Short mmCIF file of C-alpha atoms in Angstrom, two decimals:
data_model
loop_
_atom_site.label_atom_id
_atom_site.label_comp_id
_atom_site.label_asym_id
_atom_site.label_seq_id
_atom_site.Cartn_x
_atom_site.Cartn_y
_atom_site.Cartn_z
CA MET A 1 -30.45 4.05 24.29
CA THR A 2 -27.99 1.58 22.37
CA TRP A 3 -25.91 3.81 20.01
CA THR A 4 -24.24 1.55 17.98
CA PRO A 5 -21.83 2.26 14.83
CA GLU A 6 -24.19 0.85 12.71
CA ARG A 7 -27.32 2.88 14.13
CA VAL A 8 -25.24 6.14 13.88
CA ARG A 9 -24.38 4.85 10.21
CA GLN A 10 -28.26 4.35 9.35
CA VAL A 11 -29.87 6.97 10.63
CA ARG A 12 -27.13 9.42 8.41
CA GLY A 13 -27.81 6.98 5.63
CA ALA A 14 -25.94 9.22 2.70
CA GLN A 15 -25.93 12.19 3.89
CA SER A 16 -22.41 14.13 4.84
CA ARG A 17 -20.95 13.70 7.99
CA ALA A 18 -20.53 17.59 8.59
CA ALA A 19 -24.55 18.24 7.71
CA PHE A 20 -25.22 15.07 9.73
CA ALA A 21 -23.35 16.67 12.53
CA ARG A 22 -24.68 20.19 12.20
CA ALA A 23 -28.06 18.25 12.51
CA VAL A 24 -26.90 16.37 15.62
CA GLY A 25 -24.88 19.93 16.63
CA VAL A 26 -21.18 18.08 17.06
CA THR A 27 -17.99 18.19 14.38
CA PRO A 28 -17.42 15.54 11.63
CA LEU A 29 -14.87 14.30 13.78
CA THR A 30 -16.91 13.34 16.25
CA ILE A 31 -19.46 11.31 13.88
CA TYR A 32 -16.37 9.63 12.22
CA ARG A 33 -15.79 8.03 16.05
CA TRP A 34 -19.19 7.85 16.71
CA GLU A 35 -18.90 4.46 13.45
CA LEU A 36 -16.09 3.61 13.72
CA ALA A 37 -15.45 0.28 15.33
CA PRO A 38 -15.52 -0.09 18.90
CA THR A 39 -12.07 -2.24 19.00
CA HIS A 40 -10.56 0.90 17.08
CA GLY A 41 -8.97 3.39 18.96
CA GLU A 42 -10.14 6.11 17.71
CA SER A 43 -14.13 4.61 18.60
CA ARG A 44 -16.22 6.70 20.83
CA ARG A 45 -19.95 6.59 21.56
CA PRO A 46 -23.02 9.20 21.29
CA ARG A 47 -22.88 11.27 25.08
CA ALA A 48 -26.62 10.76 26.87
CA ARG A 49 -27.02 14.69 25.97
CA TYR A 50 -27.25 13.37 22.31
CA TRP A 51 -29.82 10.75 22.15
CA PRO A 52 -32.58 13.25 21.56
CA ALA A 53 -30.78 14.37 18.72
CA LEU A 54 -30.31 11.25 17.39
CA ALA A 55 -33.73 9.70 18.27
CA ALA A 56 -35.49 13.16 16.88
CA LEU A 57 -33.10 11.31 13.21
CA GLU A 58 -34.26 8.81 12.85
CA ARG A 59 -37.98 9.02 13.39
CA VAL A 60 -37.38 12.47 10.30
CA GLY A 61 -35.97 9.37 8.49
CA HIS A 62 -38.40 6.58 8.90
CA ALA A 63 -41.34 9.14 8.33
CA ALA A 64 -39.68 10.49 4.92
CA HIS A 65 -38.37 6.60 4.19
CA GLU A 66 -42.91 5.49 4.72
CA ARG A 67 -43.51 9.59 2.53
CA ASP A 68 -41.29 7.64 -0.49
CA ILE A 69 -42.98 4.34 -0.43
CA ALA A 70 -46.26 5.86 -0.61
CA ALA A 71 -45.33 8.72 -2.76
CA LEU A 72 -43.61 5.89 -5.51
CA GLY A 73 -46.63 3.24 -5.29
CA GLY A 74 -49.23 5.98 -6.09
CA GLY A 75 -49.15 4.79 -9.54
CA GLY A 76 -49.83 1.51 -8.91
CA ASP A 77 -47.40 -2.06 -10.60
CA LEU A 78 -45.15 -0.32 -12.59
CA ASP A 79 -44.77 -1.96 -16.77
CA VAL A 80 -42.17 -2.16 -17.91
CA SER A 81 -42.65 -3.87 -21.32
CA ALA A 82 -41.97 -0.63 -23.22
CA GLN A 83 -38.48 -0.20 -21.58
CA GLY A 84 -37.74 -3.54 -22.04
CA ARG A 85 -37.84 -2.11 -26.13
CA GLY A 86 -35.74 0.72 -25.19
CA GLU A 87 -38.73 2.57 -25.14
CA PRO A 88 -39.76 5.64 -22.39
CA GLY A 89 -42.21 3.54 -20.23
CA PRO A 90 -44.80 5.19 -17.59
CA ARG A 91 -41.73 5.51 -15.23
CA ASP A 92 -38.65 6.81 -16.97
CA GLU A 93 -36.92 10.21 -17.20
CA PRO A 94 -38.16 12.95 -16.19
CA HIS A 95 -38.37 10.62 -12.94
CA SER A 96 -38.06 12.23 -9.22
CA ILE A 97 -35.11 9.63 -9.01
CA VAL A 98 -33.18 11.79 -11.59
CA ARG A 99 -33.57 14.31 -10.23
CA LEU A 100 -32.48 13.87 -7.16
CA ARG A 101 -29.32 11.97 -9.13
CA ASP A 102 -28.41 14.71 -11.25
CA THR A 103 -27.74 16.76 -7.88
CA GLY A 104 -26.09 14.38 -5.61
CA GLN A 105 -28.93 14.13 -2.89
CA TRP A 106 -27.83 10.17 -2.71
CA SER A 107 -29.48 9.35 0.63
CA GLU A 108 -32.69 9.80 -1.00
CA VAL A 109 -32.08 7.78 -4.16
CA GLU A 110 -31.12 5.37 -2.13
CA ARG A 111 -34.26 5.00 0.17
CA ALA A 112 -36.57 5.98 -2.86
CA GLY A 113 -34.34 2.98 -5.12
CA VAL A 114 -35.07 0.92 -2.10
CA ALA A 115 -38.68 1.53 -0.73
CA ALA A 116 -39.59 1.25 -4.60
CA LEU A 117 -37.99 -1.80 -5.30
CA THR A 118 -38.82 -3.45 -2.00
CA ARG A 119 -42.25 -2.90 -2.84
CA GLY A 120 -42.06 -4.15 -6.19
CA VAL A 121 -43.41 -0.86 -8.13
CA GLY A 122 -39.84 0.71 -9.51
CA GLY A 123 -38.51 -0.68 -12.67
CA HIS A 124 -35.61 -0.03 -14.30
CA VAL A 125 -35.27 4.24 -13.97
CA GLU A 126 -35.15 3.23 -10.15
CA ALA A 127 -32.36 0.02 -10.28
CA VAL A 128 -30.07 2.55 -12.19
CA ALA A 129 -30.48 5.21 -9.85
CA LEU A 130 -29.77 2.76 -6.89
CA ALA A 131 -26.47 1.12 -9.91
CA GLU A 132 -24.65 4.21 -9.57
CA VAL A 133 -25.14 4.77 -6.20
CA ARG A 134 -23.26 1.44 -5.88
CA LEU A 135 -20.91 2.69 -8.18
CA LEU A 136 -20.23 6.60 -7.86
CA VAL A 137 -20.91 6.73 -4.18
CA ARG A 138 -19.52 3.51 -2.74
CA GLY A 139 -17.28 1.95 -4.78
CA ASP A 140 -18.57 -0.60 -5.16
CA LEU A 141 -18.38 -2.21 -8.82
CA ARG A 142 -19.83 -5.77 -7.82
CA GLY A 143 -22.70 -4.56 -6.67
CA ALA A 144 -23.03 -2.20 -9.46
CA LEU A 145 -22.78 -4.68 -11.53
CA SER A 146 -25.05 -6.91 -9.77
CA ILE A 147 -28.13 -4.81 -10.41
CA LEU A 148 -26.79 -3.34 -13.80
CA ALA A 149 -26.75 -6.93 -15.53
CA PRO A 150 -30.20 -8.11 -16.28
CA MET A 151 -30.43 -4.81 -18.72
CA LEU A 152 -27.53 -5.43 -20.14
CA SER A 153 -28.97 -8.49 -22.38
CA VAL A 154 -31.73 -5.96 -23.86
CA GLY A 155 -29.87 -6.01 -27.50
CA ALA A 156 -32.19 -2.19 -28.36
CA VAL A 157 -31.97 0.82 -26.24
CA GLY A 158 -33.73 4.02 -26.09
CA SER A 159 -32.93 6.93 -27.13
CA GLY A 160 -32.38 9.00 -23.24
CA GLY A 161 -33.76 6.13 -21.48
CA SER A 162 -32.81 4.49 -18.47
CA LEU A 163 -31.25 1.85 -20.37
CA ALA A 164 -28.36 3.54 -22.34
CA ARG A 165 -27.33 5.09 -19.10
CA ALA A 166 -27.07 1.28 -17.23
CA GLN A 167 -25.38 0.31 -20.53
CA ALA A 168 -22.64 3.37 -19.78
CA LEU A 169 -22.41 2.60 -16.42
CA ALA A 170 -21.47 -0.84 -16.85
CA ALA A 171 -19.31 0.47 -19.29
CA VAL A 172 -17.83 2.47 -16.40
CA VAL A 173 -17.24 -1.68 -14.54
CA LEU A 174 -15.52 -3.07 -16.69
CA ALA A 175 -13.30 -0.83 -17.45
CA SER A 176 -12.75 -0.26 -13.82
CA ALA A 177 -9.13 -1.27 -12.19
CA ASP A 178 -10.87 -4.66 -10.56
CA GLY A 179 -8.85 -8.14 -12.24
CA GLU A 180 -12.01 -9.77 -12.41
CA LEU A 181 -14.20 -7.21 -14.32
CA PHE A 182 -11.84 -5.71 -16.39
CA ASP A 183 -12.79 -6.55 -20.01
CA PRO A 184 -12.31 -3.02 -22.18
CA ALA A 185 -13.01 -4.77 -25.25
CA ARG A 186 -16.49 -5.12 -23.84
CA ALA A 187 -17.02 -1.56 -21.61
CA ALA A 188 -16.09 -0.27 -25.79
CA ALA A 189 -18.48 -2.03 -27.11
CA LEU A 190 -20.74 -1.06 -24.47
CA ALA A 191 -19.70 2.79 -25.65
CA ALA A 192 -20.09 2.35 -28.74
CA ARG A 193 -23.70 0.80 -28.55
CA VAL A 194 -24.91 3.43 -25.62
CA ARG A 195 -22.79 6.60 -28.49
CA ASP A 196 -26.05 4.61 -31.11
CA ALA A 197 -29.18 4.86 -29.42
CA SER A 198 -28.22 7.77 -26.63
CA VAL A 199 -28.43 11.44 -27.02
CA ASP A 200 -28.71 12.61 -22.78
CA ALA A 201 -25.90 14.19 -22.15
CA ASP A 202 -24.96 12.54 -19.34
CA VAL A 203 -25.27 8.88 -20.82
CA LEU A 204 -22.87 10.02 -23.24
CA ALA A 205 -20.46 11.84 -20.68
CA VAL A 206 -20.05 9.01 -18.48
CA ALA A 207 -19.72 6.17 -21.88
CA ALA A 208 -17.29 8.33 -22.78
CA ALA A 209 -15.58 7.98 -20.16
CA ALA A 210 -15.67 4.11 -19.92
CA GLU A 211 -13.89 4.39 -22.79
CA ALA A 212 -11.70 6.15 -22.03
CA TRP A 213 -10.57 3.82 -18.91
CA ALA A 214 -10.78 1.46 -20.23
CA ALA A 215 -7.66 2.79 -23.22
CA TRP A 216 -6.42 4.06 -19.39
CA HIS A 217 -5.56 0.80 -17.32
CA ASP A 218 -5.10 -0.97 -19.92
CA ASP A 219 -1.85 0.54 -20.10
CA ASP A 220 -2.68 1.82 -24.16
CA ARG A 221 -1.59 6.10 -22.92
CA ALA A 222 -1.73 6.43 -26.51
CA LEU A 223 -4.95 5.55 -27.39
CA PHE A 224 -5.97 7.56 -24.25
CA LEU A 225 -5.18 9.88 -25.85
CA GLN A 226 -7.08 9.70 -29.14
CA VAL A 227 -9.91 8.44 -27.18
CA MET A 228 -10.03 12.07 -25.43
CA ALA A 229 -9.83 14.06 -28.06
CA ARG A 230 -12.65 11.98 -29.59
CA ARG A 231 -14.60 12.52 -26.87
CA ARG A 232 -14.15 16.23 -25.40
CA GLY A 233 -16.90 17.73 -26.55
CA ALA A 234 -18.85 14.84 -25.09
CA LEU A 235 -17.05 14.87 -21.18
CA GLN A 236 -16.60 18.41 -21.64
CA ALA A 237 -21.59 18.82 -22.05
CA ALA A 238 -21.62 16.53 -18.82
CA ARG A 239 -24.17 18.44 -16.62
CA ALA A 240 -25.05 15.67 -13.46
CA VAL A 241 -22.04 15.97 -10.82
CA GLY A 242 -21.03 12.25 -11.46
CA PRO A 243 -21.04 12.14 -14.88
CA ARG A 244 -18.77 16.07 -14.85
CA VAL A 245 -16.48 14.37 -11.82
CA LEU A 246 -15.59 11.89 -14.21
CA ALA A 247 -14.96 14.10 -16.75
CA GLN A 248 -12.71 16.06 -14.80
CA GLU A 249 -10.92 14.10 -13.44
CA LEU A 250 -9.57 12.65 -17.09
CA THR A 251 -8.89 15.53 -18.23
CA ALA A 252 -6.48 16.25 -15.45
CA LEU A 253 -4.81 12.62 -16.11
CA GLU A 254 -4.89 13.84 -20.12
CA THR A 255 -2.60 17.45 -18.99
CA THR A 256 -0.42 15.39 -16.57
CA LEU A 257 0.38 13.38 -19.85
CA GLY A 258 1.23 16.22 -21.54
CA GLY A 259 3.47 17.30 -19.43
CA ARG A 260 1.83 20.42 -17.67
CA LEU A 261 2.14 19.43 -14.57
CA GLN A 262 1.01 23.35 -12.65
CA LEU A 263 -1.93 23.16 -15.14
CA ALA A 264 -2.51 18.74 -13.97
CA GLU A 265 -2.14 20.15 -10.29
CA ARG A 266 -4.95 22.96 -10.16
CA GLN A 267 -7.19 20.30 -12.07
CA LEU A 268 -6.64 17.66 -10.21
CA ALA A 269 -7.24 19.94 -7.01
CA ALA A 270 -10.36 21.50 -8.68
CA ALA A 271 -11.41 18.25 -9.35
CA LEU A 272 -11.07 17.04 -5.40
CA SER A 273 -13.14 19.23 -3.89
CA ALA A 274 -16.00 18.75 -7.04
CA ALA A 275 -15.35 15.03 -5.29
CA ARG A 276 -16.28 15.60 -2.68
CA ARG A 277 -18.68 18.32 -2.34
CA ALA A 278 -20.36 15.43 -4.22
CA GLU A 279 -18.99 12.40 -1.62
CA LEU A 280 -18.23 10.48 -4.71
CA GLN A 281 -15.82 8.58 -2.31
CA PRO A 282 -14.04 5.97 -5.12
CA ALA A 283 -13.96 9.23 -6.64
CA ILE A 284 -11.81 10.92 -3.66
CA ALA A 285 -9.80 8.16 -2.83
CA ARG A 286 -7.88 8.52 -6.81
CA LEU A 287 -7.86 12.13 -6.62
CA GLY A 288 -6.18 12.82 -3.73
CA GLY A 289 -3.85 9.79 -4.48
CA GLN A 290 -2.86 11.00 -7.58
CA LEU A 291 -2.46 14.62 -6.38
CA ALA A 292 -0.50 13.31 -3.38
CA LEU A 293 1.25 12.65 -5.59
CA LEU A 294 1.57 14.98 -8.22
CA ARG A 295 2.55 18.22 -5.29
CA LEU A 296 5.50 15.30 -3.83
CA LEU A 297 6.99 15.17 -7.55
CA GLN A 298 7.09 18.69 -7.85
CA ALA A 299 9.12 18.87 -4.35
CA THR A 300 6.03 19.80 -1.68
CA ARG A 301 7.00 19.17 1.63
CA PRO A 302 5.70 15.77 2.91
CA GLU A 303 4.09 17.22 5.73
CA GLY A 304 1.61 19.13 3.84
CA VAL A 305 0.54 16.01 1.60
CA LEU A 306 0.25 13.80 4.33
CA THR A 307 -1.87 16.72 5.44
CA LEU A 308 -3.62 16.61 3.06
CA LEU A 309 -4.18 12.59 3.23
CA ASP A 310 -5.49 13.27 6.66
CA GLU A 311 -8.04 15.32 5.85
CA LEU A 312 -9.97 12.68 3.17
CA GLU A 313 -9.29 9.86 5.23
CA PRO A 314 -12.54 11.20 7.47
CA GLU A 315 -14.99 10.91 3.85
CA LEU A 316 -13.93 7.56 3.32
CA ALA A 317 -15.10 5.59 5.94
CA GLY A 318 -17.69 3.93 4.17
CA LEU A 319 -15.62 2.94 0.86
CA VAL A 320 -14.98 -0.13 -0.38
CA PRO A 321 -11.89 -2.10 -1.31
CA CYS A 322 -10.78 -0.50 -4.55
CA TYR A 323 -7.28 0.94 -6.49
CA GLY A 324 -7.82 4.43 -5.36
CA ARG A 325 -7.19 2.69 -1.51
CA VAL A 326 -4.03 1.85 -3.32
CA GLN A 327 -3.28 5.00 -5.33
CA LEU A 328 -3.32 6.30 -1.79
CA THR A 329 -1.17 4.61 0.14
CA ALA A 330 1.52 4.69 -2.90
CA ALA A 331 1.33 8.61 -2.14
CA ARG A 332 1.45 8.09 1.60
CA ALA A 333 4.39 6.42 2.01
CA GLU A 334 6.13 8.12 -0.62
CA ALA A 335 6.02 11.17 1.84
CA LEU A 336 6.90 8.52 4.62
CA LEU A 337 9.79 8.03 2.75
CA ARG A 338 11.05 11.76 1.96
CA GLN A 339 10.48 11.68 6.12
CA ALA A 340 13.44 8.61 5.90
CA ARG A 341 10.60 6.71 7.85
CA LEU A 342 11.35 3.86 6.12
CA ARG A 343 10.03 0.63 8.00
CA ASP A 344 6.13 2.64 8.04
CA ALA A 345 6.47 3.11 3.82
CA TRP A 346 7.13 -0.10 3.86
CA GLN A 347 4.69 -1.52 5.91
CA LEU A 348 2.87 0.58 3.43
CA THR A 349 3.30 -0.85 0.90
CA VAL A 350 3.04 -3.86 2.13
CA ASP A 351 -0.74 -3.26 2.90
CA ALA A 352 -1.38 -1.96 -0.01
CA GLN A 353 -0.11 -4.33 -2.12
CA SER A 354 -2.20 -7.46 0.02
CA LEU A 355 -5.61 -4.90 -1.38
CA ALA A 356 -4.25 -4.72 -4.46
CA GLU A 357 -3.78 -8.44 -4.86
CA ARG A 358 -7.06 -8.68 -2.87
CA LEU A 359 -8.21 -6.94 -6.57
CA ARG A 360 -6.20 -8.66 -8.39
CA TRP A 361 -4.69 -5.31 -9.67
CA PRO A 362 -0.63 -5.15 -9.84
CA PRO A 363 0.84 -2.31 -7.83
CA VAL A 364 2.74 -0.47 -10.23
CA ALA A 365 1.87 3.55 -8.52
CA LEU A 366 3.97 0.89 -5.49
CA LEU A 367 7.33 0.27 -7.58
CA PHE A 368 9.27 3.32 -6.98
CA CYS A 369 8.79 3.11 -3.42
CA GLN A 370 8.74 -0.17 -2.77
CA THR A 371 12.52 -0.95 -4.76
CA ARG A 372 13.53 2.77 -2.60
CA VAL A 373 12.62 1.63 0.70
CA LEU A 374 13.39 -2.70 0.70
CA PHE A 375 17.22 -1.61 -0.82
CA ASP A 376 17.42 0.96 2.23
CA VAL A 377 15.54 -1.46 4.56
CA ALA A 378 17.14 -4.83 3.31
CA GLY A 379 20.19 -4.81 1.13
CA ARG A 380 20.97 -4.66 -2.54
CA GLU A 381 21.05 -8.93 -2.28
CA ALA A 382 16.70 -8.14 -1.43
CA VAL A 383 16.53 -5.50 -4.22
CA SER A 384 17.43 -8.07 -7.45
CA ASP A 385 15.34 -10.42 -5.41
CA TRP A 386 12.30 -8.87 -5.93
CA ALA A 387 13.35 -7.19 -9.97
CA SER A 388 13.38 -10.73 -11.15
CA TRP A 389 10.28 -11.42 -9.02
CA TRP A 390 8.43 -8.36 -11.10
CA ARG A 391 10.15 -10.15 -14.25
CA SER A 392 8.64 -12.94 -13.92
CA CYS A 393 5.19 -10.85 -13.44
CA ALA A 394 5.99 -9.12 -16.85
CA ALA A 395 3.31 -10.79 -18.55
CA ASP A 396 0.64 -10.30 -16.91
CA VAL A 397 1.08 -6.49 -15.83
CA ASP A 398 2.48 -3.22 -16.66
CA ALA A 399 5.46 -3.90 -18.84
CA GLY A 400 5.82 -0.22 -18.85
CA GLY A 401 6.10 -0.36 -15.16
CA VAL A 402 8.04 -3.27 -14.36
CA ALA A 403 10.90 -2.44 -16.89
CA ALA A 404 11.23 0.71 -14.21
CA ALA A 405 12.01 -0.96 -11.47
CA VAL A 406 13.63 -3.14 -13.28
CA ALA A 407 16.49 -0.64 -14.66
CA TYR A 408 16.39 1.30 -11.01
CA SER A 409 17.43 -1.31 -9.52
CA ARG A 410 19.97 -2.60 -11.96
CA ALA A 411 20.96 0.76 -11.71
CA ILE A 412 21.58 0.25 -7.75
CA ASP A 413 23.26 -3.01 -8.31
CA ARG A 414 25.60 -1.28 -10.66
CA SER A 415 26.41 1.29 -7.82
CA PHE A 416 27.51 -1.20 -6.22
CA GLU A 417 30.06 -2.41 -8.28
#
């Protein structure tokens, strides 16, 4: 019996490693090692004494899959004509998959949704639930958008229906830190359409989050604060776990902008704990990076920050490349810099910049750390070249961040005059 990393991950599904580890009788770290690629130095294969437990869990998974197919297929073919007009169809909310989604039971959402769509009995509800898993759990912006795209051309959305949720989720995708997808104007337009059409509290909270993210990632802090003031009620009304964590994260960013750093740290820590419980990997990465950097700003010892980042890493094994990874790496590099591990810090910033370039997103989070490390490692001339390169990019990246980095490098230059 061969237990490959892929097979272990397939049996685990979207369960947390902690829950799966309890079922098998091992630690979450052991599960993490079982799922690593064989070429990884920490990779391990399940020992023979754990094979029966794994096989039993695999059989249970197959049985549950068949039950989901039977339950979803029992009602006959899906009539989507009413949903196409934005009216609640026979399988629209309330729906079993909606209850699973709202309580964060992501493995069951995926299994039921895939089963329904594979059998041809699923409709908008199943598709939107799967898109939400791709977006909020996996960080797969393109995968989520590919599922949602067919629904974005629908002119009308039903009050509280799945089409309104589809547009709200698409707005979050278009407001995210990905240069190929980022479209703040369209994100805001979709959010406005949702506000006009939906009365569902969670849908309105997601739309409000998209509007705020669009302003934040467009580096318009004044607009961000205005949106937060206007949409505060919608964000606070979020009930389901995904929208609630988004609202908590944005509230913490607002507090940070207001300079209340101790309160912001508590809010980020609370949001991170909620994201970890719900296994929302993109939020874990973003919140972990923001919390780590904020703690370093408040003179927390770098060892404590590195411990936090090490604790988070096993929970992010399935996360697709995203800007949250850049933020985490920036925090780790900053902590290493505080320990005078300059070359390690520099290599991390190079890796993070490579990821940011893949995302076509400016690595502003790395600017100060890169500038300081470059000065210490390569000297004054390299810093001047670095500043010149950032100035040449000013039209395409965060202008405020570039100006700050250039000013910092000029200050270094003046110290030698």
